[in-house]
mmCIF file of C-alpha atoms and ligand atoms in Angstrom:
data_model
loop_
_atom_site.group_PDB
_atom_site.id
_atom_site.type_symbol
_atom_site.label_atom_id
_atom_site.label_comp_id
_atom_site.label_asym_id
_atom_site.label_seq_id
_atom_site.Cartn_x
_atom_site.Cartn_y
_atom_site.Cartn_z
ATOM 1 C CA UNK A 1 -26.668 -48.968 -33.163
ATOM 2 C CA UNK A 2 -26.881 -52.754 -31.721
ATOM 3 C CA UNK A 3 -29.122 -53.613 -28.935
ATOM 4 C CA UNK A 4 -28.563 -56.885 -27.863
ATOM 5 C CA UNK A 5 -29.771 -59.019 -24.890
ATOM 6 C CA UNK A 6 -27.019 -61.476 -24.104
ATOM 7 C CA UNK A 7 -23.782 -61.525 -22.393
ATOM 8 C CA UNK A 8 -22.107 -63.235 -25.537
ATOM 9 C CA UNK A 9 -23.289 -60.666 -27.690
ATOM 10 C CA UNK A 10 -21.552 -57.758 -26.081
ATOM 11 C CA UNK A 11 -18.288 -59.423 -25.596
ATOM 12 C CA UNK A 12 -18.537 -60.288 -29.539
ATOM 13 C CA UNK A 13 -18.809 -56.775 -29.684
ATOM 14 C CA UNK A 14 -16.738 -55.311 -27.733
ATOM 15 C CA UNK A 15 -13.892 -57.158 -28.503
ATOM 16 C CA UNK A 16 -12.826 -55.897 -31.779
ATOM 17 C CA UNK A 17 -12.881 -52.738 -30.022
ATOM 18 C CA UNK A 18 -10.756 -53.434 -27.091
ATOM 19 C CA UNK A 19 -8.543 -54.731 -29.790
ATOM 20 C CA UNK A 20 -8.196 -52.107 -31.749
ATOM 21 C CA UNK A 21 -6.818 -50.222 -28.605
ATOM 22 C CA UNK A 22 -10.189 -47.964 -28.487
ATOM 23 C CA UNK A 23 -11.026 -46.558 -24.698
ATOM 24 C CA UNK A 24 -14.255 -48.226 -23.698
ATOM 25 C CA UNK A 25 -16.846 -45.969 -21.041
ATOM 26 C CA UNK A 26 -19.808 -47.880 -19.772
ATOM 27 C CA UNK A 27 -23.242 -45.824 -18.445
ATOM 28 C CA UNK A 28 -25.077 -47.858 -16.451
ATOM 29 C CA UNK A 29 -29.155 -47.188 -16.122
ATOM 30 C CA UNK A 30 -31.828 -48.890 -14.739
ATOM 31 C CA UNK A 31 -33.896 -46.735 -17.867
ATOM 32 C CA UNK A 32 -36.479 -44.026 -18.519
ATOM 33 C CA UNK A 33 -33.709 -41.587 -19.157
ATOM 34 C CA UNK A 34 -33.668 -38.578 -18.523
ATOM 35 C CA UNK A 35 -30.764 -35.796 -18.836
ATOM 36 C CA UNK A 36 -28.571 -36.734 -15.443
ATOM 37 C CA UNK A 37 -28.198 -40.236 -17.613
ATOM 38 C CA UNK A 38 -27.562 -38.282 -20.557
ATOM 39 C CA UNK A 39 -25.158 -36.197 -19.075
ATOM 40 C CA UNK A 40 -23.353 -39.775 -18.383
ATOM 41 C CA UNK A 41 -23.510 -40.406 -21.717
ATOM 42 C CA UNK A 42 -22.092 -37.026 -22.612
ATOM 43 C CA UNK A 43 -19.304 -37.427 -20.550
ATOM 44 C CA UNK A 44 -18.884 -40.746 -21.795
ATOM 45 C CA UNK A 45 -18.419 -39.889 -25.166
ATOM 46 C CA UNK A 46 -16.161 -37.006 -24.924
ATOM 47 C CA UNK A 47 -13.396 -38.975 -23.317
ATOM 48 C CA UNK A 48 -14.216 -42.390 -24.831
ATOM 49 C CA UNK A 49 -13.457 -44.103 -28.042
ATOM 50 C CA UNK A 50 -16.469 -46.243 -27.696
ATOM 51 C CA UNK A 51 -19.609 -45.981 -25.535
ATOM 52 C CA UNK A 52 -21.786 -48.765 -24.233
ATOM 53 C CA UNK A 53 -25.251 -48.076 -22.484
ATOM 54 C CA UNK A 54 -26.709 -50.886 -20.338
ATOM 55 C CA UNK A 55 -30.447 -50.580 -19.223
ATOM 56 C CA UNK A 56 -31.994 -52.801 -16.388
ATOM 57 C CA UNK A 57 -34.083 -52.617 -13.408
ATOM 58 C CA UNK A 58 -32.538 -54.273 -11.174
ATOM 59 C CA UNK A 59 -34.912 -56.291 -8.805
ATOM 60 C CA UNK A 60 -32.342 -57.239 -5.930
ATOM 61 C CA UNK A 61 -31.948 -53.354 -5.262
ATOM 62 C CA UNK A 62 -35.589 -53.085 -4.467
ATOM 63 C CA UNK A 63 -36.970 -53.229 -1.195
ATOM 64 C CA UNK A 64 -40.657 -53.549 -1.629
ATOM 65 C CA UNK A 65 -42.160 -55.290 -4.770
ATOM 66 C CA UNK A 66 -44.765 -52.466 -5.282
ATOM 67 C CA UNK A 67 -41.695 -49.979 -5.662
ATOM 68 C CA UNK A 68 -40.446 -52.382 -8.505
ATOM 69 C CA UNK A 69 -43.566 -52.358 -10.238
ATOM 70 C CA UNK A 70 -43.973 -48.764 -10.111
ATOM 71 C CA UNK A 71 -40.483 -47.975 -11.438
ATOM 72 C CA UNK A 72 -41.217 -46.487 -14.699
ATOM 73 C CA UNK A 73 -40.245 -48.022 -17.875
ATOM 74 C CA UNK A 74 -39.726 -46.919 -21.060
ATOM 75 C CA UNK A 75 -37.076 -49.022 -23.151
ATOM 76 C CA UNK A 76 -37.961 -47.689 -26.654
ATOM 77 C CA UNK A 77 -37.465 -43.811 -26.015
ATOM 78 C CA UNK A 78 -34.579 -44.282 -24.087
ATOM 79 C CA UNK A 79 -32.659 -46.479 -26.912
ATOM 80 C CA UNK A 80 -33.856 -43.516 -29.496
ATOM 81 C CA UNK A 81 -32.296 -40.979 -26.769
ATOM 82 C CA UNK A 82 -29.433 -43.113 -26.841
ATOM 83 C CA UNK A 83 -28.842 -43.398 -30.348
ATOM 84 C CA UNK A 84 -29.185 -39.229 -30.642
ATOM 85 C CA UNK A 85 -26.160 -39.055 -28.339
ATOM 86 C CA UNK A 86 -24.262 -41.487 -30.623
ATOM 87 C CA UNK A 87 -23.903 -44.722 -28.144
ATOM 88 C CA UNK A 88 -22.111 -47.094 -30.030
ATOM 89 C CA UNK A 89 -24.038 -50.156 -28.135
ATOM 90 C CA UNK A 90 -27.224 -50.824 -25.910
ATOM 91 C CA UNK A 91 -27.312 -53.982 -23.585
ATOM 92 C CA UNK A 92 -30.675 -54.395 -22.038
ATOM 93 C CA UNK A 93 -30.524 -58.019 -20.741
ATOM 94 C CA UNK A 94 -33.877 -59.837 -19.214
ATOM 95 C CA UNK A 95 -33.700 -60.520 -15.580
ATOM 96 C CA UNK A 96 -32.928 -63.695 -16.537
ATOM 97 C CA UNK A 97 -29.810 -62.738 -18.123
ATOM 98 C CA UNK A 98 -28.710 -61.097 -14.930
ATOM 99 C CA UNK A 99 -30.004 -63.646 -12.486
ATOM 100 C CA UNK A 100 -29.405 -67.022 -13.911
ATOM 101 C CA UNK A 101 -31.772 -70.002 -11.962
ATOM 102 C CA UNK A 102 -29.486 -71.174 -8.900
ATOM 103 C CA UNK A 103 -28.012 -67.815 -8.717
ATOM 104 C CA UNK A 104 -26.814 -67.551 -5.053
ATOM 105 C CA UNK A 105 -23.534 -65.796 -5.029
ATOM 106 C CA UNK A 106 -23.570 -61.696 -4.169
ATOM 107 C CA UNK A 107 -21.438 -59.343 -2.916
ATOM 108 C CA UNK A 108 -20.827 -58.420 0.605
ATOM 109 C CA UNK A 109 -20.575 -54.415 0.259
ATOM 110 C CA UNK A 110 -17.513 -52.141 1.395
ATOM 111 C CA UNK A 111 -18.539 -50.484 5.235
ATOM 112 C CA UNK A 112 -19.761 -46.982 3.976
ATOM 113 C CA UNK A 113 -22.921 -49.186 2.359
ATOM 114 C CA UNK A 114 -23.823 -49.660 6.160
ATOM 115 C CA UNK A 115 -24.793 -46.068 6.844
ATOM 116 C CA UNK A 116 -27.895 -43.803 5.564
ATOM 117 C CA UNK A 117 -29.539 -45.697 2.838
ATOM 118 C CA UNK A 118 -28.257 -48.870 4.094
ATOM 119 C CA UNK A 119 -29.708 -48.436 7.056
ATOM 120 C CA UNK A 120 -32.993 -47.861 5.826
ATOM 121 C CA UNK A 121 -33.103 -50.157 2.923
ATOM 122 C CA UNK A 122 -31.307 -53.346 4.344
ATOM 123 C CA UNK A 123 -30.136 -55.345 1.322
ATOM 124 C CA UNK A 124 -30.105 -52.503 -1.198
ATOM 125 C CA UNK A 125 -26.781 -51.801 -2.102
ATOM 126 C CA UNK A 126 -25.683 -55.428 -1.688
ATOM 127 C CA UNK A 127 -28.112 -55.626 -4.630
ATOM 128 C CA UNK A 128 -26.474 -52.488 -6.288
ATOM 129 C CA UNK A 129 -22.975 -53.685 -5.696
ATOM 130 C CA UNK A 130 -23.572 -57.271 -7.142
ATOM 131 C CA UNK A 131 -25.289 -55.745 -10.014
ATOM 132 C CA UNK A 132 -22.715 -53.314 -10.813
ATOM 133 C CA UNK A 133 -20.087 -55.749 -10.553
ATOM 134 C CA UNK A 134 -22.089 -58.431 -12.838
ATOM 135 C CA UNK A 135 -22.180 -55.464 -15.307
ATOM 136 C CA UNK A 136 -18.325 -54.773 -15.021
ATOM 137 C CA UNK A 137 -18.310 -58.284 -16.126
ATOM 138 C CA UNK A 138 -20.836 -58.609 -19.285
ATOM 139 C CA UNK A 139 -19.880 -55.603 -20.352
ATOM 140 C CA UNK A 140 -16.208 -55.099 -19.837
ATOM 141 C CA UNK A 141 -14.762 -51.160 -20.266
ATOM 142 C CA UNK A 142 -11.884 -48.880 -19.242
ATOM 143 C CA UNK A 143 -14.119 -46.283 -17.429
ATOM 144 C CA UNK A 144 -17.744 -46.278 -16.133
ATOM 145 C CA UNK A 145 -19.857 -43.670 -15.677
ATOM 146 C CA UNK A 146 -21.947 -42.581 -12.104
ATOM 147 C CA UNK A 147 -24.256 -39.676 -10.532
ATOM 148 C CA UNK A 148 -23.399 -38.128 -7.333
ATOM 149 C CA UNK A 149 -26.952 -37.925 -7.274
ATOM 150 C CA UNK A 150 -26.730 -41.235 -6.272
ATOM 151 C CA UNK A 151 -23.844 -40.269 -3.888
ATOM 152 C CA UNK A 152 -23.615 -42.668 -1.168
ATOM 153 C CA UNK A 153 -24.217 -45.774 -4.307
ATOM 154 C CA UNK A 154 -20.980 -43.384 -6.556
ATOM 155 C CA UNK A 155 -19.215 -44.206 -2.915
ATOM 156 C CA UNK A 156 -19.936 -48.214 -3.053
ATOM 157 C CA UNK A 157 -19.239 -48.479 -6.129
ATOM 158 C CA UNK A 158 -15.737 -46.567 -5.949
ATOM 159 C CA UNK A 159 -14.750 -48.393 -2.814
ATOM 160 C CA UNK A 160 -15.621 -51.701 -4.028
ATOM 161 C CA UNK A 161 -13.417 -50.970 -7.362
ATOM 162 C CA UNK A 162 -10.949 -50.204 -5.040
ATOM 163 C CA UNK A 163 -11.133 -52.944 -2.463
ATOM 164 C CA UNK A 164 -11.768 -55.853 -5.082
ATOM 165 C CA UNK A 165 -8.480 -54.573 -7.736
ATOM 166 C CA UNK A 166 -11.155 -54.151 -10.352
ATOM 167 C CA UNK A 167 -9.706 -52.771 -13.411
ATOM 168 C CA UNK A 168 -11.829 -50.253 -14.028
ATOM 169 C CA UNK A 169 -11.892 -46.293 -13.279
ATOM 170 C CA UNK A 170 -14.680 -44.487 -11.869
ATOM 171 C CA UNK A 171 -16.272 -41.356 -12.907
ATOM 172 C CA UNK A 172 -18.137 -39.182 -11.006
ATOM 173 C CA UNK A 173 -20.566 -36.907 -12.720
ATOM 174 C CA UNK A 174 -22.384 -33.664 -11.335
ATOM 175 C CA UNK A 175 -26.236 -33.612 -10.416
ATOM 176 C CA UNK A 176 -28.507 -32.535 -13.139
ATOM 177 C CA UNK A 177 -31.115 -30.715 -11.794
ATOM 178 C CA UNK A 178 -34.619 -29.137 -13.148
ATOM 179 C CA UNK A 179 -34.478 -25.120 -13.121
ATOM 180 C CA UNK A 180 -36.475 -24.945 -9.404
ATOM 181 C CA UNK A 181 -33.752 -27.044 -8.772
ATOM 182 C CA UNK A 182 -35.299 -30.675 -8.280
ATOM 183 C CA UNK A 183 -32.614 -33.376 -9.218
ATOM 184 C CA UNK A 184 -33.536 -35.415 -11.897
ATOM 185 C CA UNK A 185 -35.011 -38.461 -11.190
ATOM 186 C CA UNK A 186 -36.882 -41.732 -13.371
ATOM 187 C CA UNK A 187 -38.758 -41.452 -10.396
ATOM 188 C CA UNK A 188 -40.357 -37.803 -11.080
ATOM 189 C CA UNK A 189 -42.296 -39.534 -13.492
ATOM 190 C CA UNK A 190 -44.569 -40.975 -11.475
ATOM 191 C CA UNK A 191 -45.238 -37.952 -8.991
ATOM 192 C CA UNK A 192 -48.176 -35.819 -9.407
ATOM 193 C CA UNK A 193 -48.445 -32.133 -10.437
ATOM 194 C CA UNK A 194 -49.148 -30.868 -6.798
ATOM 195 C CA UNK A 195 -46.545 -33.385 -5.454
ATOM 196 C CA UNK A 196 -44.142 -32.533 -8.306
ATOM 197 C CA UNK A 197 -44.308 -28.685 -6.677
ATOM 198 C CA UNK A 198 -43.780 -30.188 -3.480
ATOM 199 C CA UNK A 199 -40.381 -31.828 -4.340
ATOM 200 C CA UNK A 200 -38.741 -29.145 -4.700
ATOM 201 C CA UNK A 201 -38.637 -27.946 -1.394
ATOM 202 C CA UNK A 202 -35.529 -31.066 -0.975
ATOM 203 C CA UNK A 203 -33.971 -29.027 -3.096
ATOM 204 C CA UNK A 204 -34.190 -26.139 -1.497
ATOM 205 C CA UNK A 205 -33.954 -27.398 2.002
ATOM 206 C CA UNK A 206 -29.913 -28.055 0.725
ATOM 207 C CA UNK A 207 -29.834 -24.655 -0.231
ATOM 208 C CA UNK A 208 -30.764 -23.612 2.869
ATOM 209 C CA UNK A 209 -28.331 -25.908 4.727
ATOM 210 C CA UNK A 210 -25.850 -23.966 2.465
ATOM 211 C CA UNK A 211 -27.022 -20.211 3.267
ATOM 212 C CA UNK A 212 -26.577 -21.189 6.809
ATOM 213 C CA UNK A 213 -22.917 -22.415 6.150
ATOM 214 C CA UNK A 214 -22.220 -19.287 4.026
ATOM 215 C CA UNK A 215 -23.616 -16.799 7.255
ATOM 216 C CA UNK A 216 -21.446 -18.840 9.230
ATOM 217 C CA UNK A 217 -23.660 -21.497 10.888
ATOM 218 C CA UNK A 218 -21.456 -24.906 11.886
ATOM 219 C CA UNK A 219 -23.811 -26.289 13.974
ATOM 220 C CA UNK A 220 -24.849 -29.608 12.335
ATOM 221 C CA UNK A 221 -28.158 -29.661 14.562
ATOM 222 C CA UNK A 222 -29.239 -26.528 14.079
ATOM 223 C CA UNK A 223 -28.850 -27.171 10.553
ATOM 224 C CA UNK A 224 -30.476 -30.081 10.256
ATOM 225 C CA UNK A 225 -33.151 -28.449 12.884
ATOM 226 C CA UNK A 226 -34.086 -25.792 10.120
ATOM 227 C CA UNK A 227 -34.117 -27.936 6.816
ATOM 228 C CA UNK A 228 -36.735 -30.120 8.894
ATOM 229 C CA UNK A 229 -38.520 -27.069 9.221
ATOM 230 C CA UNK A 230 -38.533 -26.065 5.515
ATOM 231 C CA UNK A 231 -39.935 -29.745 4.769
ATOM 232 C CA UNK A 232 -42.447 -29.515 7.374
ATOM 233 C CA UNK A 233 -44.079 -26.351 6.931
ATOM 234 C CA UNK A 234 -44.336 -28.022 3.429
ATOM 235 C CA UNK A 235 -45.606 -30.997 4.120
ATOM 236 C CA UNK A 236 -42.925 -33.190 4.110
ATOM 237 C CA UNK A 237 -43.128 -35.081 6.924
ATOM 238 C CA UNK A 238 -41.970 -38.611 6.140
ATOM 239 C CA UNK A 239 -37.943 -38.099 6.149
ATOM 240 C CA UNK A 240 -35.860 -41.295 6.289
ATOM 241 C CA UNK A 241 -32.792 -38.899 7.361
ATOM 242 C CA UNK A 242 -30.839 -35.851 6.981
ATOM 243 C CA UNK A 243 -27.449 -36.335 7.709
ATOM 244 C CA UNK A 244 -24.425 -33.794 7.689
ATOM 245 C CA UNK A 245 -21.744 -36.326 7.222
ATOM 246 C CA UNK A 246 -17.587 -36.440 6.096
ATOM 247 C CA UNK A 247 -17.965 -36.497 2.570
ATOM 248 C CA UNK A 248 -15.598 -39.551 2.245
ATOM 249 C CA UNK A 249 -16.951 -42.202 4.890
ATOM 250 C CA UNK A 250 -20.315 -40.714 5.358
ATOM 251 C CA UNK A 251 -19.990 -40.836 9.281
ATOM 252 C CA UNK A 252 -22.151 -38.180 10.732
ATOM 253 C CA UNK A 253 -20.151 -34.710 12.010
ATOM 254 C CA UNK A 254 -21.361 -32.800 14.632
ATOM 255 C CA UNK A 255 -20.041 -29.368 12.875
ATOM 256 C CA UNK A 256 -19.668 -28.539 9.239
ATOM 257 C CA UNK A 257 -16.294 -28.600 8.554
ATOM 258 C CA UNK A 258 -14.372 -28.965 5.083
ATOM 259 C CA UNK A 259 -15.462 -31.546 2.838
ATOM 260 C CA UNK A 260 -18.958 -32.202 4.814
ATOM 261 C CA UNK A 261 -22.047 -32.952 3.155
ATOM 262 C CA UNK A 262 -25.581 -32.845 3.610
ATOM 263 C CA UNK A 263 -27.674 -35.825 2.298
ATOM 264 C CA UNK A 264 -31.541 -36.156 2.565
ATOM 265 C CA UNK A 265 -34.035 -39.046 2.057
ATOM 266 C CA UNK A 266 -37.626 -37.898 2.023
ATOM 267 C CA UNK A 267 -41.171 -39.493 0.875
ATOM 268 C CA UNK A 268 -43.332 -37.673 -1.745
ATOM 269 C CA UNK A 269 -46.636 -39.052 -1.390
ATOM 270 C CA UNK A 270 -45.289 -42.853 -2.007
ATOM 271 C CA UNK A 271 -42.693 -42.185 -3.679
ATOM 272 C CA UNK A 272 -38.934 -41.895 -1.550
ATOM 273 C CA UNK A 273 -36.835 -39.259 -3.528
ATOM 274 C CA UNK A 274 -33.035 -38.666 -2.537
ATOM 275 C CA UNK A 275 -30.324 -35.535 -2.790
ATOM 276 C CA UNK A 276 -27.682 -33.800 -1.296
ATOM 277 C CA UNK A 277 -25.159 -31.259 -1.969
ATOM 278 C CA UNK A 278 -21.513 -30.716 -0.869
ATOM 279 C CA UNK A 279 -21.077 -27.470 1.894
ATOM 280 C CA UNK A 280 -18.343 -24.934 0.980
ATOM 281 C CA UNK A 281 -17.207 -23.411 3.726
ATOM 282 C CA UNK A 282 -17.372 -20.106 1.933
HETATM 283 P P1 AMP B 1 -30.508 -45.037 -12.320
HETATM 284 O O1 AMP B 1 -31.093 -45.282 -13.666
HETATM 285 O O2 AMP B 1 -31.386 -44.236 -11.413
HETATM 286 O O3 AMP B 1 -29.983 -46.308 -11.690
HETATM 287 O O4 AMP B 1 -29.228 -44.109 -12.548
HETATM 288 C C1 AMP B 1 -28.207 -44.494 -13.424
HETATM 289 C C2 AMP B 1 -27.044 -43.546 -13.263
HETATM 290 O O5 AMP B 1 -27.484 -42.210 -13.546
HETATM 291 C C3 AMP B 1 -26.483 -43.520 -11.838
HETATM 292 O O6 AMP B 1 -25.072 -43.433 -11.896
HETATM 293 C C4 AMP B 1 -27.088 -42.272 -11.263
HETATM 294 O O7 AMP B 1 -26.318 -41.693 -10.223
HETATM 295 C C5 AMP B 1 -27.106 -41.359 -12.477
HETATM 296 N N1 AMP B 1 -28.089 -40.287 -12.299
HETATM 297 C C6 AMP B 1 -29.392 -40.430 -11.946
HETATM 298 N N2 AMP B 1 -29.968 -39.210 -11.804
HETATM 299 C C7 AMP B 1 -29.007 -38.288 -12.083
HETATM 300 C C8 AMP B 1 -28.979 -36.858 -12.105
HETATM 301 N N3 AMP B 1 -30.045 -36.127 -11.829
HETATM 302 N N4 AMP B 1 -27.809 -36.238 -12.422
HETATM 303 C C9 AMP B 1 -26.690 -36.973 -12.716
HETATM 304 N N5 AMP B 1 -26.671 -38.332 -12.706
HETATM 305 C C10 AMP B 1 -27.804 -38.977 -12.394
#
């Protein structure tokens, strides 16, 4: 299995492919896998003809550069994890690659960027956007390959596909999720056994919003009101936001209604972990 570093090199490779009519899917990581990127990669490969895995931190999606230098990386695992799963190609460009010197141009991301994340990390997802379309670029496919664990990003990146005539389908793929039901994260990695245990009270706070939907609750407050209290009584006290929001724009809802969400942004220690899970009404 080829990993290569340059732009040139994957278009060399790709195009006897594309030629030979095969269905390209492209997985997009920033690395130290884990199984929500494999799961990608499974998906991938059952409806492609040829898969492509791209690894790369991407430093424009940062806000801080401590959080970039704590980002865990571990390029020669996750090429052997890779290669398991049967990838047919790895690009792993240098920053370099990516960000050539003089690079100024960047994408101006589609409105639902603005909201929750946005908000609180100005500047990341016009890093994620002009990243992923960069990547769309070097690495040209039929269908790529996202986490709704990364929700409101899946949401930027399927608006911006949309908005820009990119021709290119998105895929979204369930949350993998440990058994105490923490979603799978690079950034577990660098938590510690005592904040590990803690994490997965996120988790369950989203249960909980759900067990109140199921008894009947609509009240997006009072929801809201009692995951807070779950976190708290836990420790958690450093929440960027939870927000019951339309599923499809991400605008806040004052009751849960079909297709709402619940979304939640909360520090471990130093480390700022995300999830959410869709309410059924039922
Ligand atoms: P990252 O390496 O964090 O940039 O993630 C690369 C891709 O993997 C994104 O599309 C993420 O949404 C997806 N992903 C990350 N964690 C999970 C997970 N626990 N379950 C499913 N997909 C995930």
């Amino acid at each position: 299995m080829p990993v290569v570093h340059q732009t040139q090199e994957v278009r060399s490779l790709l195009a006897p492919a594309r030629a030979a009519g095969k269905q390209i899917g492209l997985v997009l990581t920033m690395g130290a896998l884990h199984e929500g990127h494999l799961s990608l990669v499974r998906a991938a490969k059952l409806e492609c003809d040829y898969v492509v895995a791209t690894i790369f931190v991407n430093p424009t999606q940062f806000d801080a550069d401590d959080d970039l230098e704590r980002y865990p990386r571990n390029t020669t695992a996750d090429c052997a994890q890779l290669e398991q799963l049967g990838v047919d190609l790895i690009f792993a460009p240098a920053t370099q690659e990516v960000y050539p010197d003089g690079f100024t141009t960047t994408i101006d991301p589609p409105a639902v960027a603005a909201r929750l994340e946005g908000k609180h990390r100005p500047g990341h997802f016009r890093g994620v956007a002009t990243v992923v379309l960069k990547f769309l670029h070097m690495a040209p496919a039929d269908i790529a390959y996202f986490g709704n664990k990364d929700y409101q990003q899946t949401l930027v990146v399927q608006h911006m596909v949309r908005d820009l005539n990119l021709p290119i389908q998105i895929r979204c793929c369930p949350t993998v999720r440990d058994p105490d039901g923490l979603a799978l994260s690079s950034r577990n990695q660098i938590l510690s056994t005592s904040q590990r245990t803690q994490a997965q009270v996120i988790s369950h706070s989203l249960n909980h919003a759900q067990q109140l939907v199921s008894s009947g609750e609509r009240d997006a407050k009072a929801i809201k009101n009692a995951m807070q209290k779950i976190l708290s009584t836990h420790g958690i006290s450093r929440i960027d936001y939870i927000a019951i929001a339309d599923s499809k724009t991400l605008e806040e809802v004052a009751q849960v209604e079909d297709a709402t969400i619940v979304l939640i942004a909360a520090y471990i220690g130093q480390t700022r972990l995300i999830d959410n899970q869709l309410l059924t009404l039922c």
